Amino acid sequence: MIPAQFDYVAPTSVADAVAALAEHGDEAKVLAGGQSLLPILRMRLNAPGVVIDLGRIPELQGVTEDGDHLVIGAMTTYAAVLASEAVSAHAALLNKAIATVADPQIRHRGTVGGALVHADPAGDVGAPALALGAELVIAGSGGSTRTVAAEDFFEDLFTTAVGEGELLTQIRIPKHTGWGAHYEKFVRVSHQWSIVGVAATVRSEGGSIAEARVGLTNMGSTPLRARAVEEALVGKQATDEAVRSAVASVAEGTNPPSDLNGDADYRKHLATVLTRRAVLAAAGA
Amino acid sequence: MTRINVTVDGVRYSDEVEPRTLLVQYLREGLGKTGTVVGCDTSNCGACTVHLDGTSVKSCNVLAVQADGHEVTTIEGLATDGELHPVQRAFHETHALQCGYCTPGMIMQACDLLKENADPSEQEIREGLEGNLCRCTGYHNIVKAVQQAAKDLSSQAVGS
Ligand SMILES: Cc1cc2nc3c(=O)[nH]c(=O)nc-3n(C[C@H](O)[C@H](O)[C@H](O)COP(=O)(O)OP(=O)(O)OC[C@H]3O[C@@H](n4cnc5c(N)ncnc54)[C@H](O)[C@@H]3O)c2cc1C
Ligand code: FES
Ligand code: FES
């Protein structure tokens, strides 16, 4: 099937894109890589009057360094993130998680910003962004910008802090240089969305865990950060036994879905197993 | 309607398209390039894979207007002077197809994979073709074809 008719604009700056959003109001829909939006339009689940393509705005592309932060333009593709040495060096967790998204063709088009704003609870980009303490820069009308912590960014299923008339422009990630990282994605067939995913990154000191960050995919309506587990891991040896007990309560307080791939209790069990695996792998054990 | 300028298989085109036109639709219905096929409604199957500025994309999941100013290569543009591309030849010689429906996309993705990684392991081949589904072959001979093409391409590179 093909999308319903729409008008198309392709602004070349953030200012023009925000102005186009203001002009067209709730008739407008922003197009990033299109890897979620185009299937939605083709199935006619949405039929915007105007599509605003962000693909011709150079300032939204690429990875740069700003002191102790990495700055990723919202329109940076998955493939560009995977090719970025700066991301591998300073935010390895993001690299590991993105390597599991979809397939090479979709990774050539899909963008980090599109994934975050789409906010599918089974999407693989939210949990690492949350675990790494990312900040999201949002542009609004009249040249205004605001910065939202990842913790406040994800509001509900497919709902984020990006309001009507606003654009996500940058993802700022505090550098985690030298931290080990692993994304443990559980699927039953290849090329599947996460049934559960766990993003873990660890700073090790002489065989024990000095600091840990853990994010969970598809364990609720938004990505979740497992702060109690992060604290319980501090000072632990990176052994199966020690990590197993530190992560045992990771599913407490989560509210995962029940569907054909598994019920909520199964997902809670998975989360404990996958967290142990992810933390041990991130610690190099 | 929006005017687009695209180069497809080495030929420049300038056309008026509706913004909602999918790239695959433009290729098939606009340019008659029916070598690229549509196998699904969900962007899962990969049958429609083409190269956009040299990297693989699912042409059912790209708008024709997004290709404005860019270069597209389809399965129809791979052969040179009637001579099959080494990946096409390897698919033919190792019986990597049965009904052949997935083949155009499989070959385009295999080319992309070999460009990124000239000497892939079996596992890397299977992962690189993760977004391309085949209902017939069980993938076994497709993997063999990519392995043979990798050898042919590397001996070609050494020879040239
Ligand atoms: C077959 C298939 C398999 C997939 N598998 C996975 C998977 O395993 N894991 C996974 O995580 N994802 C998967 N995806 C989804 C993929 O990751 C999408 O690319 C991603 O979710 C959206 O990014 P995009 O750049 O394509 O955004 P688009 O599809 O262009 O946009 C998505 C939404 O975000 C809005 N938007 C985009 N950018 C901005 C911005 N800068 N500011 C404001 N609003 C914006 C759009 O208006 C739209 O509502 C899969 C997709 C397909 C088709
Ligand atoms: S037709 Fe494009 S992925 Fe199936
Ligand atoms: S040969 Fe029939 S689908 Fe692959």
Coordinates of C-alpha atoms and ligand atoms in Angstrom, one line a residue:
Chain A
M1 CA 0.0 0.0 0.0
I2 CA 1.1 3.6 -0.5
P3 CA 0.6 6.6 1.8
A4 CA -2.3 9.0 1.4
Q5 CA -1.5 12.2 -0.4
F6 CA 0.6 14.8 1.4
D7 CA 2.5 18.0 0.7
Y8 CA 6.2 17.8 1.1
V9 CA 8.7 20.3 2.3
A10 CA 12.4 19.9 2.8
P11 CA 13.9 22.7 4.8
T12 CA 17.6 23.2 4.9
S13 CA 18.0 24.6 8.5
V14 CA 16.5 23.9 11.9
A15 CA 15.0 27.4 12.0
D16 CA 13.2 26.8 8.7
A17 CA 12.0 23.4 9.9
V18 CA 10.6 24.8 13.1
A19 CA 8.9 27.6 11.1
A20 CA 7.3 25.0 8.8
L21 CA 6.1 23.1 11.9
A22 CA 4.6 26.3 13.3
E23 CA 2.9 27.1 10.0
H24 CA 1.3 23.7 9.5
G25 CA 0.5 22.9 13.1
D26 CA -1.0 19.4 13.7
E27 CA -1.3 18.8 10.0
A28 CA 2.4 18.3 9.8
K29 CA 4.6 15.3 10.5
V30 CA 8.4 15.3 10.7
L31 CA 10.2 12.7 8.5
A32 CA 13.7 11.6 9.7
G33 CA 15.0 8.2 8.3
G34 CA 11.4 7.2 7.6
Q35 CA 12.0 3.6 8.9
S36 CA 9.1 3.8 11.3
L37 CA 7.1 6.7 9.8
L38 CA 6.9 5.3 6.2
P39 CA 5.5 1.9 7.3
I40 CA 2.9 3.8 9.4
L41 CA 1.9 6.1 6.5
R42 CA 1.8 3.1 4.1
M43 CA -0.6 1.3 6.4
R44 CA -2.6 4.5 6.7
L45 CA -2.3 4.5 10.4
N46 CA -1.6 8.2 10.1
A47 CA -2.3 10.6 7.2
P48 CA -0.5 14.0 7.7
G49 CA -1.3 16.8 5.3
V50 CA 2.3 17.9 5.2
V51 CA 5.5 15.9 5.6
I52 CA 8.6 17.9 6.7
D53 CA 11.7 16.1 5.7
L54 CA 14.7 16.7 8.0
G55 CA 17.1 14.9 5.6
R56 CA 18.4 18.1 4.0
I57 CA 19.6 19.8 7.2
P58 CA 23.4 19.5 7.5
E59 CA 23.4 20.8 11.1
L60 CA 21.5 17.8 12.3
Q61 CA 24.0 15.3 11.0
G62 CA 27.1 13.8 12.6
V63 CA 29.0 13.1 15.8
T64 CA 31.2 15.8 17.4
E65 CA 33.0 16.1 20.7
D66 CA 32.3 19.0 23.2
G67 CA 34.6 18.6 26.1
D68 CA 33.4 15.8 28.3
H69 CA 30.4 15.2 26.1
L70 CA 29.7 13.6 22.8
V71 CA 27.1 15.4 20.7
I72 CA 25.1 13.4 18.2
G73 CA 23.0 15.2 15.7
A74 CA 19.4 13.9 15.7
M75 CA 19.6 12.9 12.0
T76 CA 22.8 10.9 12.4
T77 CA 22.1 7.4 11.0
Y78 CA 22.6 4.2 12.9
A79 CA 25.3 3.3 10.3
A80 CA 27.1 6.6 11.0
V81 CA 27.0 6.0 14.7
L82 CA 28.4 2.5 14.2
A83 CA 31.2 3.9 12.1
S84 CA 32.1 6.6 14.6
E85 CA 35.3 6.0 16.5
A86 CA 34.3 8.7 19.0
V87 CA 31.1 6.7 19.9
S88 CA 33.1 3.4 20.2
A89 CA 35.6 5.1 22.5
H90 CA 33.3 7.2 24.7
A91 CA 29.9 5.6 24.5
A92 CA 30.5 2.0 23.6
L93 CA 27.1 1.0 25.0
L94 CA 25.3 3.0 22.3
N95 CA 27.3 1.3 19.6
K96 CA 26.6 -2.2 21.0
A97 CA 22.9 -1.5 21.2
I98 CA 22.6 0.0 17.8
A99 CA 24.4 -2.9 16.2
T100 CA 21.4 -5.1 17.1
V101 CA 18.8 -2.8 15.5
A102 CA 16.8 -4.2 12.6
D103 CA 19.1 -5.0 9.5
P104 CA 21.8 -3.2 7.5
Q105 CA 19.4 -1.6 5.1
I106 CA 17.4 -0.1 7.9
R107 CA 20.5 1.0 9.8
H108 CA 21.6 2.9 6.7
R109 CA 18.5 5.1 6.9
G110 CA 17.2 5.0 10.5
T111 CA 18.4 7.8 12.8
V112 CA 19.2 8.1 16.5
G113 CA 16.8 11.0 16.8
G114 CA 14.0 9.3 15.0
A115 CA 14.3 6.3 17.2
L116 CA 14.3 8.3 20.4
V117 CA 11.3 10.4 19.4
H118 CA 9.4 7.4 18.1
A119 CA 9.9 5.9 21.5
D120 CA 8.7 2.4 20.8
P121 CA 9.1 0.5 24.1
A122 CA 10.7 -2.4 22.3
G123 CA 13.2 0.0 20.5
D124 CA 16.9 -0.6 21.3
V125 CA 18.1 3.0 21.5
G126 CA 16.2 4.3 24.6
A127 CA 17.8 2.1 27.2
P128 CA 21.4 2.9 26.4
A129 CA 20.6 6.6 26.1
L130 CA 19.0 6.4 29.6
A131 CA 21.8 4.4 31.1
L132 CA 24.4 6.8 29.7
G133 CA 22.6 9.8 31.2
A134 CA 22.0 11.4 27.8
E135 CA 20.5 14.9 27.5
L136 CA 18.2 15.7 24.7
V137 CA 18.3 19.1 23.1
I138 CA 14.9 20.2 21.8
A139 CA 14.3 23.2 19.5
G140 CA 11.0 25.2 19.6
S141 CA 9.5 28.2 18.0
G142 CA 11.3 31.5 17.8
G143 CA 14.8 29.9 18.1
S144 CA 14.3 28.7 21.6
T145 CA 16.0 25.5 22.8
R146 CA 15.7 23.5 25.9
T147 CA 17.5 20.5 27.3
V148 CA 15.8 17.5 28.8
A149 CA 17.4 14.7 30.8
A150 CA 16.8 11.2 29.3
E151 CA 15.0 10.3 32.6
D152 CA 12.4 13.0 31.9
F153 CA 12.3 12.5 28.1
F154 CA 10.3 9.3 27.8
E155 CA 6.8 9.9 29.0
D156 CA 4.8 6.9 27.9
L157 CA 4.3 4.5 24.9
F158 CA 5.4 6.4 21.8
T159 CA 5.3 9.7 23.8
T160 CA 8.3 11.9 24.7
A161 CA 8.9 15.4 25.9
V162 CA 9.1 16.6 22.3
G163 CA 5.9 18.7 22.0
E164 CA 3.9 19.8 19.0
G165 CA 5.9 22.3 17.1
E166 CA 9.2 21.1 18.5
L167 CA 12.2 19.2 17.1
L168 CA 14.8 17.0 18.7
T169 CA 18.1 18.4 17.5
Q170 CA 20.9 16.8 19.5
I171 CA 21.7 14.0 21.8
R172 CA 24.4 14.9 24.3
I173 CA 26.1 12.0 26.0
P174 CA 28.5 12.3 28.9
K175 CA 31.7 10.5 27.9
H176 CA 32.1 7.1 29.4
T177 CA 35.7 6.6 28.2
G178 CA 37.1 3.2 29.0
W179 CA 33.9 1.8 30.3
G180 CA 33.1 -1.8 29.2
A181 CA 29.7 -2.2 27.6
H182 CA 27.3 -4.8 26.4
Y183 CA 23.7 -4.9 25.1
E184 CA 22.0 -8.2 25.7
K185 CA 19.0 -8.5 23.3
F186 CA 16.7 -11.5 23.6
V187 CA 14.8 -12.5 20.5
R188 CA 13.5 -15.8 19.2
V189 CA 14.2 -15.4 15.5
S190 CA 16.6 -13.2 13.7
H191 CA 15.6 -9.7 12.7
Q192 CA 13.1 -9.3 15.6
W193 CA 12.4 -6.5 18.0
S194 CA 13.6 -7.0 21.6
I195 CA 11.4 -9.3 23.7
V196 CA 13.6 -7.9 26.5
G197 CA 16.9 -6.1 26.1
V198 CA 19.4 -5.0 28.8
A199 CA 22.0 -2.3 28.3
A200 CA 24.9 -2.4 30.7
T201 CA 28.1 -0.4 31.0
V202 CA 30.7 -0.8 33.7
R203 CA 33.8 0.9 34.9
S204 CA 36.1 -1.8 36.3
E205 CA 39.0 -1.3 38.7
G206 CA 41.2 -4.3 39.3
G207 CA 38.6 -7.0 38.7
S208 CA 35.8 -5.4 40.6
I209 CA 33.0 -3.1 39.5
A210 CA 33.7 0.6 40.4
E211 CA 30.5 2.0 38.7
A212 CA 27.7 0.5 36.7
R213 CA 24.8 1.8 34.6
V214 CA 21.9 -0.5 33.6
G215 CA 19.0 0.3 31.2
L216 CA 16.1 -2.0 30.4
T217 CA 14.2 -2.3 27.0
N218 CA 10.6 -3.4 26.8
M219 CA 10.1 -3.8 30.6
G220 CA 7.4 -1.1 30.7
S221 CA 5.9 1.6 28.6
T222 CA 9.2 3.4 28.5
P223 CA 12.8 2.4 28.8
L224 CA 13.8 2.0 32.5
R225 CA 16.9 2.7 34.4
A226 CA 17.8 0.1 37.1
R227 CA 19.3 2.4 39.7
A228 CA 19.0 0.0 42.7
V229 CA 20.9 -2.6 40.7
E230 CA 23.6 0.0 39.7
E231 CA 24.2 0.8 43.4
A232 CA 24.2 -2.9 44.4
L233 CA 26.9 -3.6 41.8
V234 CA 29.4 -1.1 43.1
G235 CA 32.4 -2.7 44.7
K236 CA 31.3 -6.2 43.6
Q237 CA 33.8 -8.7 42.0
A238 CA 32.8 -9.4 38.4
T239 CA 32.0 -13.0 39.2
D240 CA 28.9 -14.9 38.2
E241 CA 27.9 -15.4 41.9
A242 CA 28.4 -11.8 43.0
V243 CA 26.7 -10.3 40.0
R244 CA 23.8 -12.8 40.2
S245 CA 22.9 -11.7 43.7
A246 CA 23.4 -8.0 42.9
V247 CA 21.0 -8.0 40.0
A248 CA 18.4 -10.4 41.5
S249 CA 15.9 -7.7 42.1
V250 CA 16.2 -5.9 38.7
A251 CA 12.6 -6.7 37.7
E252 CA 11.1 -5.2 40.9
G253 CA 8.8 -2.4 40.1
T254 CA 8.8 -3.0 36.3
N255 CA 5.6 -3.4 34.4
P256 CA 6.4 -5.4 31.2
P257 CA 3.8 -6.3 28.6
S258 CA 2.3 -9.7 28.1
D259 CA 2.0 -10.7 24.5
L260 CA 2.6 -13.7 22.1
N261 CA 6.3 -13.5 22.8
G262 CA 5.9 -14.0 26.5
D263 CA 3.9 -13.0 29.6
A264 CA 5.0 -10.4 32.1
D265 CA 6.4 -12.9 34.6
Y266 CA 8.5 -14.5 31.8
R267 CA 9.9 -11.1 30.9
K268 CA 10.7 -10.4 34.5
H269 CA 12.6 -13.7 34.7
L270 CA 14.4 -12.8 31.4
A271 CA 15.4 -9.4 32.7
T272 CA 17.3 -10.9 35.7
V273 CA 19.1 -13.5 33.5
L274 CA 19.9 -10.9 30.8
T275 CA 21.1 -8.3 33.3
R276 CA 23.6 -10.8 34.8
R277 CA 24.9 -11.7 31.3
A278 CA 25.1 -8.0 30.2
V279 CA 26.9 -6.9 33.3
L280 CA 29.4 -9.7 33.3
A281 CA 30.1 -9.1 29.6
A282 CA 30.5 -5.4 30.1
A283 CA 32.9 -6.1 33.0
G284 CA 34.9 -8.3 30.6
A285 CA 34.3 -11.4 32.8
Chain B
M1 CA 3.8 17.2 -7.7
T2 CA 7.5 17.7 -6.9
R3 CA 10.3 17.7 -9.5
I4 CA 13.2 15.2 -8.8
N5 CA 16.5 14.7 -10.5
V6 CA 17.9 11.2 -9.9
T7 CA 20.6 9.1 -11.6
V8 CA 19.4 5.5 -11.9
D9 CA 21.8 2.8 -13.2
G10 CA 24.0 5.5 -14.7
V11 CA 21.2 7.4 -16.5
R12 CA 20.0 10.9 -15.4
Y13 CA 16.2 11.4 -15.0
S14 CA 14.2 14.4 -14.2
D15 CA 10.5 13.7 -13.4
E16 CA 7.5 15.1 -11.6
V17 CA 6.3 12.8 -8.8
E18 CA 3.7 12.9 -6.1
P19 CA 5.5 13.3 -2.8
R20 CA 3.9 10.1 -1.5
T21 CA 5.5 8.0 -4.3
L22 CA 7.8 5.3 -2.9
L23 CA 11.2 4.9 -4.5
V24 CA 10.3 1.4 -5.5
Q25 CA 7.1 2.6 -7.2
Y26 CA 9.0 5.3 -9.1
L27 CA 11.6 2.7 -10.3
R28 CA 9.0 0.2 -11.4
E29 CA 6.1 2.3 -12.6
G30 CA 7.9 5.5 -13.5
L31 CA 11.1 4.1 -15.1
G32 CA 9.9 0.5 -16.0
K33 CA 12.7 -0.9 -13.9
T34 CA 10.8 -4.0 -12.8
G35 CA 13.9 -5.9 -11.8
T36 CA 13.4 -4.5 -8.4
V37 CA 10.4 -6.2 -6.8
V38 CA 8.1 -5.7 -3.8
G39 CA 7.7 -8.7 -1.5
C40 CA 5.9 -7.3 1.6
D41 CA 4.0 -4.4 3.1
T42 CA 6.1 -4.1 6.3
S43 CA 9.7 -3.4 5.1
N44 CA 10.8 -6.8 6.4
C45 CA 11.6 -8.8 3.3
G46 CA 14.3 -6.9 1.6
A47 CA 13.2 -7.9 -2.0
C48 CA 13.2 -4.2 -2.9
T49 CA 16.8 -3.6 -1.9
V50 CA 18.7 -1.1 -4.1
H51 CA 21.7 1.1 -3.5
L52 CA 21.3 4.8 -2.7
D53 CA 24.6 6.6 -3.1
G54 CA 26.3 3.3 -2.9
T55 CA 24.7 1.9 0.3
S56 CA 21.8 -0.5 0.5
V57 CA 18.3 0.6 1.4
K58 CA 14.8 -0.9 1.2
S59 CA 13.3 1.1 -1.7
C60 CA 9.8 0.5 -0.4
N61 CA 10.8 2.5 2.7
V62 CA 12.2 5.5 1.0
L63 CA 10.2 8.2 -0.8
A64 CA 11.2 9.1 -4.4
V65 CA 11.5 12.7 -3.3
Q66 CA 14.1 11.7 -0.7
A67 CA 16.3 10.4 -3.6
D68 CA 16.2 13.8 -5.3
G69 CA 19.8 14.7 -6.2
H70 CA 21.1 11.2 -5.4
E71 CA 22.2 8.2 -7.3
V72 CA 20.4 4.8 -7.3
T73 CA 21.7 1.5 -8.5
T74 CA 19.2 -1.4 -9.1
I75 CA 19.8 -5.0 -10.0
E76 CA 19.4 -3.9 -13.6
G77 CA 22.5 -1.7 -13.3
L78 CA 24.9 -4.3 -11.9
A79 CA 26.0 -6.1 -15.1
T80 CA 28.5 -4.3 -17.3
D81 CA 28.4 -4.7 -21.1
G82 CA 26.2 -7.8 -20.8
E83 CA 28.7 -9.4 -18.4
L84 CA 27.1 -10.6 -15.1
H85 CA 28.5 -9.0 -12.0
P86 CA 30.5 -11.5 -10.0
V87 CA 27.8 -11.7 -7.3
Q88 CA 25.2 -12.4 -10.0
R89 CA 27.4 -15.0 -11.5
A90 CA 28.0 -16.7 -8.2
F91 CA 24.2 -16.9 -7.5
H92 CA 23.7 -18.5 -10.9
E93 CA 26.5 -21.0 -10.5
T94 CA 25.8 -22.1 -6.9
H95 CA 22.0 -22.4 -7.5
A96 CA 21.3 -19.8 -4.9
L97 CA 17.8 -19.3 -6.1
Q98 CA 14.7 -21.3 -6.7
C99 CA 11.7 -19.1 -7.5
G100 CA 14.0 -16.1 -7.8
Y101 CA 11.8 -13.6 -6.2
C102 CA 14.1 -12.6 -3.4
T103 CA 17.2 -12.7 -5.7
P104 CA 17.4 -9.1 -6.8
G105 CA 17.3 -7.8 -3.2
M106 CA 19.6 -10.6 -2.0
I107 CA 22.2 -9.8 -4.6
M108 CA 22.1 -6.0 -4.0
Q109 CA 22.5 -6.7 -0.2
A110 CA 25.2 -9.2 -0.8
C111 CA 27.1 -6.5 -2.8
D112 CA 26.8 -4.1 0.1
L113 CA 27.9 -6.7 2.5
L114 CA 31.0 -7.5 0.4
K115 CA 31.8 -3.8 0.1
E116 CA 31.9 -3.5 3.9
N117 CA 33.7 -6.8 4.5
A118 CA 35.6 -8.4 1.6
D119 CA 36.1 -11.7 3.5
P120 CA 33.0 -12.4 5.6
S121 CA 32.6 -15.5 7.8
E122 CA 29.5 -17.7 7.3
Q123 CA 28.0 -16.0 10.4
E124 CA 28.8 -12.5 9.1
I125 CA 27.1 -13.4 5.8
R126 CA 24.0 -14.6 7.6
E127 CA 23.8 -11.5 9.7
G128 CA 24.5 -9.2 6.8
L129 CA 21.6 -10.7 4.9
E130 CA 19.3 -10.6 8.0
G131 CA 17.0 -8.1 6.4
N132 CA 16.4 -10.3 3.3
L133 CA 13.9 -13.2 3.5
C134 CA 13.9 -16.2 1.2
R135 CA 10.9 -18.6 1.2
C136 CA 12.6 -21.2 -1.0
T137 CA 16.2 -22.0 -0.5
G138 CA 16.8 -22.3 3.2
Y139 CA 19.6 -19.8 2.6
H140 CA 22.3 -22.5 2.3
N141 CA 23.2 -21.9 -1.3
I142 CA 22.8 -18.2 -0.9
V143 CA 25.6 -18.3 1.7
K144 CA 27.7 -20.4 -0.6
A145 CA 27.1 -17.9 -3.4
V146 CA 28.4 -15.0 -1.3
Q147 CA 31.4 -17.0 -0.3
Q148 CA 32.2 -17.7 -3.9
A149 CA 31.6 -14.1 -4.9
A150 CA 34.0 -13.0 -2.1
K151 CA 36.7 -15.3 -3.6
D152 CA 36.0 -14.1 -7.1
L153 CA 36.1 -10.5 -6.2
S154 CA 39.3 -10.7 -4.2
S155 CA 41.1 -12.6 -7.0
Q156 CA 39.8 -10.0 -9.5
A157 CA 41.2 -7.3 -7.2
V158 CA 44.5 -9.1 -7.1
G159 CA 44.5 -9.6 -10.8
S160 CA 43.7 -6.1 -11.8
Ligands
LIG1 C1 11.6 -4.2 9.6 C2 11.9 -3.2 10.7 C3 12.6 -3.7 11.8 C4 13.0 -2.9 12.8 N1 13.7 -3.4 13.9 C5 14.0 -2.6 14.9 C6 14.7 -3.1 16.0 O1 15.0 -4.3 16.1 N2 15.0 -2.3 17.0 C7 14.7 -1.0 17.0 O2 15.1 -0.2 17.9 N3 14.1 -0.4 15.9 C8 13.7 -1.2 14.9 N4 13.1 -0.7 13.8 C9 12.7 0.8 13.8 C10 13.8 1.6 13.4 O3 14.8 1.6 14.4 C11 13.4 3.1 13.0 O4 14.4 3.6 12.2 C12 13.4 4.1 14.1 O5 12.5 3.6 15.1 C13 12.9 5.5 13.7 O6 14.0 6.3 13.2 P1 13.8 7.1 11.8 O7 14.9 8.0 11.7 O8 13.6 6.1 10.7 O9 12.5 8.0 12.1 P2 11.2 8.2 11.3 O10 10.5 6.9 11.0 O11 11.4 9.1 10.2 O12 10.3 9.0 12.4 C14 9.8 8.3 13.6 C15 8.9 9.3 14.4 O13 9.7 10.3 15.0 C16 9.4 11.6 14.6 N5 10.7 12.3 14.5 C17 11.8 11.8 13.9 N6 12.8 12.6 14.0 C18 12.4 13.7 14.8 C19 13.0 14.8 15.3 N7 14.3 15.1 15.1 N8 12.3 15.7 16.0 C20 11.0 15.4 16.2 N9 10.3 14.3 15.8 C21 11.0 13.5 15.1 C22 8.7 11.4 13.3 O14 7.7 12.4 13.1 C23 8.0 10.1 13.5 O15 6.8 10.2 14.3 C24 12.7 -1.5 12.8 C25 12.0 -1.0 11.6 C26 11.6 -1.8 10.6 C27 10.9 -1.3 9.4
FES2 S1 9.2 -4.9 -0.3 FE1 10.6 -3.6 0.7 S2 11.2 -4.8 2.4 FE2 9.6 -6.0 1.5
FES3 S1 14.3 -18.1 -4.2 FE1 12.2 -18.0 -3.8 S2 12.1 -16.5 -2.3 FE2 14.2 -16.8 -2.4

